[in-house]
XYZ file of C-alpha atoms in Angstrom:
319
model
C 170.658 -140.393 86.041
C 169.966 -136.830 85.019
C 166.428 -135.597 84.594
C 167.498 -133.380 81.690
C 168.065 -136.312 79.325
C 165.721 -139.092 78.331
C 168.138 -141.896 79.222
C 165.604 -143.794 81.295
C 163.325 -144.061 78.275
C 166.218 -144.806 75.910
C 167.473 -147.638 78.093
C 164.116 -149.062 79.078
C 162.572 -149.180 75.632
C 165.600 -150.187 73.572
C 164.364 -148.061 70.680
C 165.383 -144.398 70.693
C 167.566 -146.750 72.756
C 195.957 -136.572 71.396
C 194.210 -134.323 73.619
C 194.525 -134.537 77.376
C 191.848 -133.920 79.970
C 191.383 -131.152 82.471
C 192.317 -132.006 86.025
C 191.212 -129.606 88.731
C 190.704 -129.737 92.491
C 186.899 -129.970 92.699
C 186.430 -128.013 89.505
C 187.353 -127.986 85.790
C 190.385 -126.279 84.250
C 191.187 -125.747 80.593
C 192.275 -128.913 78.753
C 195.882 -129.456 77.719
C 196.943 -131.073 74.453
C 199.232 -134.058 74.761
C 200.139 -137.048 72.601
C 201.327 -140.237 74.277
C 203.156 -142.969 72.397
C 201.297 -142.347 69.183
C 198.141 -144.058 70.441
C 194.914 -142.386 69.310
C 193.053 -140.398 71.929
C 189.764 -140.421 70.032
C 188.328 -143.656 68.622
C 185.599 -143.575 66.022
C 182.761 -146.025 66.600
C 180.243 -147.116 63.959
C 177.574 -144.580 63.034
C 174.304 -145.277 64.782
C 175.993 -147.685 67.221
C 174.769 -146.012 70.441
C 177.533 -147.106 72.852
C 177.069 -147.245 76.615
C 179.421 -149.742 78.252
C 183.143 -150.358 77.841
C 185.504 -153.121 78.942
C 189.226 -153.392 78.238
C 191.498 -156.444 78.082
C 193.055 -158.889 77.890
C 195.550 -156.873 75.882
C 195.039 -153.381 74.438
C 191.542 -154.114 73.171
C 188.371 -152.286 74.140
C 184.868 -153.714 73.841
C 181.804 -151.517 73.433
C 178.176 -152.589 73.734
C 175.314 -151.168 71.686
C 172.010 -149.901 73.044
C 170.590 -150.147 69.525
C 170.812 -153.922 68.985
C 173.157 -155.500 71.598
C 176.022 -155.865 69.120
C 179.598 -155.645 70.416
C 182.395 -153.649 68.784
C 186.067 -154.411 69.464
C 188.688 -151.670 68.986
C 192.479 -151.941 69.009
C 193.626 -149.115 71.294
C 197.043 -148.948 69.628
C 195.605 -148.161 66.190
C 192.005 -147.091 66.794
C 190.776 -149.611 64.241
C 188.008 -152.036 65.084
C 185.223 -154.320 63.969
C 181.975 -155.816 65.169
C 182.562 -159.187 66.846
C 178.841 -159.872 67.209
C 176.035 -158.924 64.901
C 172.699 -157.458 65.856
C 170.620 -159.423 68.351
C 167.558 -157.374 67.412
C 166.316 -153.866 68.133
C 164.657 -155.133 71.319
C 168.030 -156.209 72.778
C 170.753 -154.157 74.423
C 174.322 -154.409 75.666
C 174.841 -151.959 78.530
C 177.501 -152.496 81.229
C 180.450 -154.753 80.278
C 183.361 -156.511 81.956
C 185.987 -158.921 80.589
C 187.963 -161.575 82.422
C 191.303 -163.276 81.805
C 189.527 -166.236 80.189
C 188.388 -164.121 77.255
C 184.784 -163.850 78.438
C 182.732 -160.684 78.144
C 179.965 -160.297 80.737
C 177.106 -158.188 79.391
C 174.324 -156.467 81.316
C 171.537 -156.957 78.810
C 168.896 -154.447 79.868
C 165.330 -155.682 80.271
C 165.313 -159.106 81.854
C 168.546 -160.645 80.632
C 172.322 -160.914 80.881
C 174.811 -162.676 78.625
C 178.355 -163.988 78.481
C 180.149 -163.594 75.140
C 183.407 -165.025 73.800
C 185.699 -162.064 73.075
C 187.596 -163.968 70.394
C 184.814 -165.096 68.090
C 181.809 -163.247 69.461
C 179.795 -166.382 70.211
C 177.226 -166.114 73.001
C 178.458 -168.586 75.612
C 175.461 -168.309 77.934
C 172.277 -166.313 78.426
C 170.498 -165.938 81.759
C 167.004 -164.595 82.367
C 167.080 -161.861 85.015
C 163.854 -160.242 86.141
C 160.497 -159.993 84.428
C 161.331 -157.701 81.536
C 160.106 -154.624 83.385
C 163.485 -154.275 85.079
C 166.841 -153.045 83.755
C 170.064 -155.041 84.151
C 172.477 -152.137 83.907
C 176.074 -152.743 85.015
C 178.399 -155.513 86.143
C 181.511 -156.093 88.230
C 183.589 -159.270 88.535
C 185.017 -160.768 91.714
C 187.006 -164.008 92.021
C 183.801 -165.819 92.969
C 180.993 -164.237 90.937
C 179.716 -161.563 88.597
C 177.386 -159.001 90.201
C 174.867 -157.032 88.132
C 172.810 -153.993 89.122
C 169.090 -153.589 88.447
C 168.193 -149.949 87.934
C 164.480 -150.404 88.663
C 164.579 -152.948 91.499
C 166.389 -152.892 94.896
C 168.456 -155.964 94.127
C 171.604 -157.318 92.534
C 171.901 -160.377 90.309
C 174.669 -162.797 91.267
C 176.229 -165.185 88.749
C 178.420 -167.514 90.850
C 181.493 -169.137 89.339
C 182.555 -172.736 89.769
C 185.750 -173.809 91.477
C 187.766 -173.192 88.302
C 185.754 -170.216 87.083
C 183.076 -172.222 85.278
C 179.779 -170.561 84.464
C 176.696 -171.951 86.209
C 173.855 -173.678 84.432
C 170.809 -171.834 83.084
C 169.193 -171.778 86.554
C 172.338 -170.694 88.359
C 171.613 -166.967 88.574
C 170.395 -165.763 91.970
C 168.964 -162.510 93.284
C 170.458 -160.556 96.188
C 168.001 -158.018 97.729
C 169.489 -154.684 98.807
C 168.637 -153.907 102.419
C 169.949 -151.756 105.264
C 170.164 -148.078 104.310
C 169.450 -148.630 100.625
C 167.108 -145.915 99.284
C 165.075 -147.101 96.294
C 163.617 -144.312 94.183
C 160.325 -144.429 92.277
C 162.212 -145.065 89.041
C 165.851 -145.296 87.892
C 168.028 -145.844 90.989
C 171.041 -148.221 90.931
C 173.649 -147.733 88.247
C 177.416 -148.394 88.266
C 179.043 -151.049 90.440
C 182.615 -151.704 91.607
C 184.562 -153.400 94.397
C 185.973 -151.698 97.471
C 189.783 -151.310 97.540
C 190.125 -154.186 100.000
C 187.882 -156.390 97.840
C 185.607 -157.235 100.769
C 182.488 -155.415 99.566
C 180.804 -153.818 96.572
C 180.162 -150.170 95.746
C 176.948 -149.161 93.973
C 176.097 -145.634 92.878
C 172.510 -144.643 93.715
C 171.314 -141.837 91.450
C 168.132 -141.298 93.475
C 170.009 -140.599 96.705
C 173.028 -139.105 94.921
C 175.525 -141.165 96.937
C 177.507 -144.382 96.915
C 176.463 -147.406 98.911
C 178.792 -150.074 100.268
C 177.103 -153.456 99.859
C 177.932 -156.692 101.659
C 178.080 -159.249 98.815
C 176.846 -162.043 101.114
C 173.839 -160.380 102.713
C 172.968 -157.370 100.525
C 173.216 -155.025 103.509
C 173.879 -151.552 102.061
C 175.381 -148.596 103.931
C 175.946 -145.055 102.703
C 179.511 -144.086 101.878
C 180.454 -140.709 103.302
C 182.302 -138.626 100.725
C 183.228 -135.041 100.026
C 182.648 -133.263 96.737
C 179.527 -132.963 94.586
C 176.513 -135.269 94.899
C 176.368 -138.237 92.534
C 172.864 -137.781 91.129
C 174.382 -138.083 87.657
C 176.658 -140.960 88.654
C 176.976 -143.665 86.020
C 179.927 -146.010 85.481
C 182.455 -146.646 88.262
C 186.135 -147.506 87.829
C 188.436 -148.355 90.739
C 192.195 -148.008 90.263
C 194.021 -148.804 93.503
C 192.152 -146.476 95.922
C 190.975 -143.948 93.340
C 187.330 -144.337 92.333
C 186.409 -142.691 89.028
C 182.700 -141.788 88.975
C 181.377 -140.831 85.536
C 178.940 -137.929 85.969
C 177.495 -138.265 82.504
C 175.040 -135.344 82.242
C 177.731 -133.067 83.660
C 180.276 -134.230 81.060
C 182.700 -134.924 83.878
C 184.418 -137.632 85.888
C 184.727 -137.095 89.629
C 187.609 -138.872 91.364
C 187.272 -139.963 94.986
C 190.166 -141.332 97.017
C 188.718 -144.080 99.182
C 189.880 -145.665 102.385
C 190.629 -149.369 102.049
C 187.237 -150.523 103.267
C 185.386 -148.117 100.974
C 183.420 -146.475 103.784
C 184.810 -142.975 103.127
C 185.887 -141.043 100.038
C 187.682 -137.735 99.662
C 187.114 -135.765 96.464
C 190.452 -135.398 94.678
C 189.682 -133.829 91.316
C 187.184 -133.499 88.499
C 188.154 -134.493 84.948
C 186.568 -132.612 82.066
C 187.302 -132.588 78.356
C 185.731 -130.696 75.431
C 185.354 -134.019 73.598
C 182.967 -135.376 76.226
C 179.489 -135.882 74.760
C 177.629 -137.487 77.659
C 180.191 -140.154 78.598
C 178.696 -143.052 80.517
C 181.313 -145.581 81.607
C 185.083 -145.859 81.963
C 187.849 -148.445 81.653
C 191.623 -148.175 81.957
C 194.584 -149.187 79.804
C 198.031 -148.089 80.909
C 198.031 -144.458 81.975
C 194.757 -143.678 80.238
C 191.064 -143.801 80.992
C 188.750 -144.518 78.034
C 185.126 -143.391 77.958
C 182.415 -143.944 75.314
C 180.300 -140.927 74.417
C 176.660 -142.031 74.579
C 175.281 -138.717 73.275
C 172.005 -139.046 75.184
C 171.274 -135.426 74.279
C 170.643 -136.532 70.670
C 166.974 -137.515 70.687
C 166.066 -139.443 68.699
C 169.374 -141.057 67.744
C 169.605 -141.847 64.058
C 171.511 -144.445 62.007
C 173.734 -141.568 60.860
C 174.502 -140.259 64.361
C 178.273 -140.356 64.919
C 179.831 -141.786 68.070
C 183.297 -141.804 69.607
C 185.245 -142.994 72.611
C 187.869 -140.680 74.086
C 190.987 -141.193 76.181
C 192.012 -138.950 79.066
C 194.938 -139.144 81.447
C 194.728 -141.227 84.576
C 195.032 -139.210 87.780
């Protein structure tokens, strides 16, 4: 995470917690205007919402989590209209990284000491799991066929929520901790952020903002190895999105998305392009629908955020 913004404090405390994009080989170009199928390219979110995570699907529906009170907003990507599907869980609660599955479940990284699973249809909380001691930060999540994996930004570990044979959630004591070992470099503060799978699905990728690189993590042992890649360092790396072999790395303080083309095992990445857009206002995470990438603008440069602060999500073209 960037040192120039107070995101660590915003996330940890939970209080002050169309147009096309520019595609350029390792550098930004001027944006180009383009409308595609009449779908909106900018989506207005509720004032004061403070978005951070995004998940899309099933269908053309995007889900956004709030840093202000852990509420979840659902938007129809074909119209741009939306509504809250969950109310406030309190100003001491957060919804950070998000992922949805085909069963209509939304997995929520809940910040300090917790994670949740929410029903995307009615907004009911299906399960809540304690994770850590409250001095940690459950930040992002990725789903595999066998489990949900969550990063902890203040501890060298992942949280693993294993699924049953038919995808069932475990009981309240079913969450386990997976220590990160090997070459993992834990910083004195905010370290692990976004998480994804490798193209072959055999391992996990975690962006380490302290080291400014990606790590490939064995999901069985926690052994972490640096991923060699070209292009800029990832000290501002936030959300990760893998589409085939292209890994989109949101560089939030830089108002950019760097795209790396990975080998199948995820041990090497070649910088392909950088996406920029004048509508970026500290984007944090990314999700895809069709030929577009959608990113919420967290506006971490607005300090303190107010109930009247406006927020948007923007769509850019997929590489």
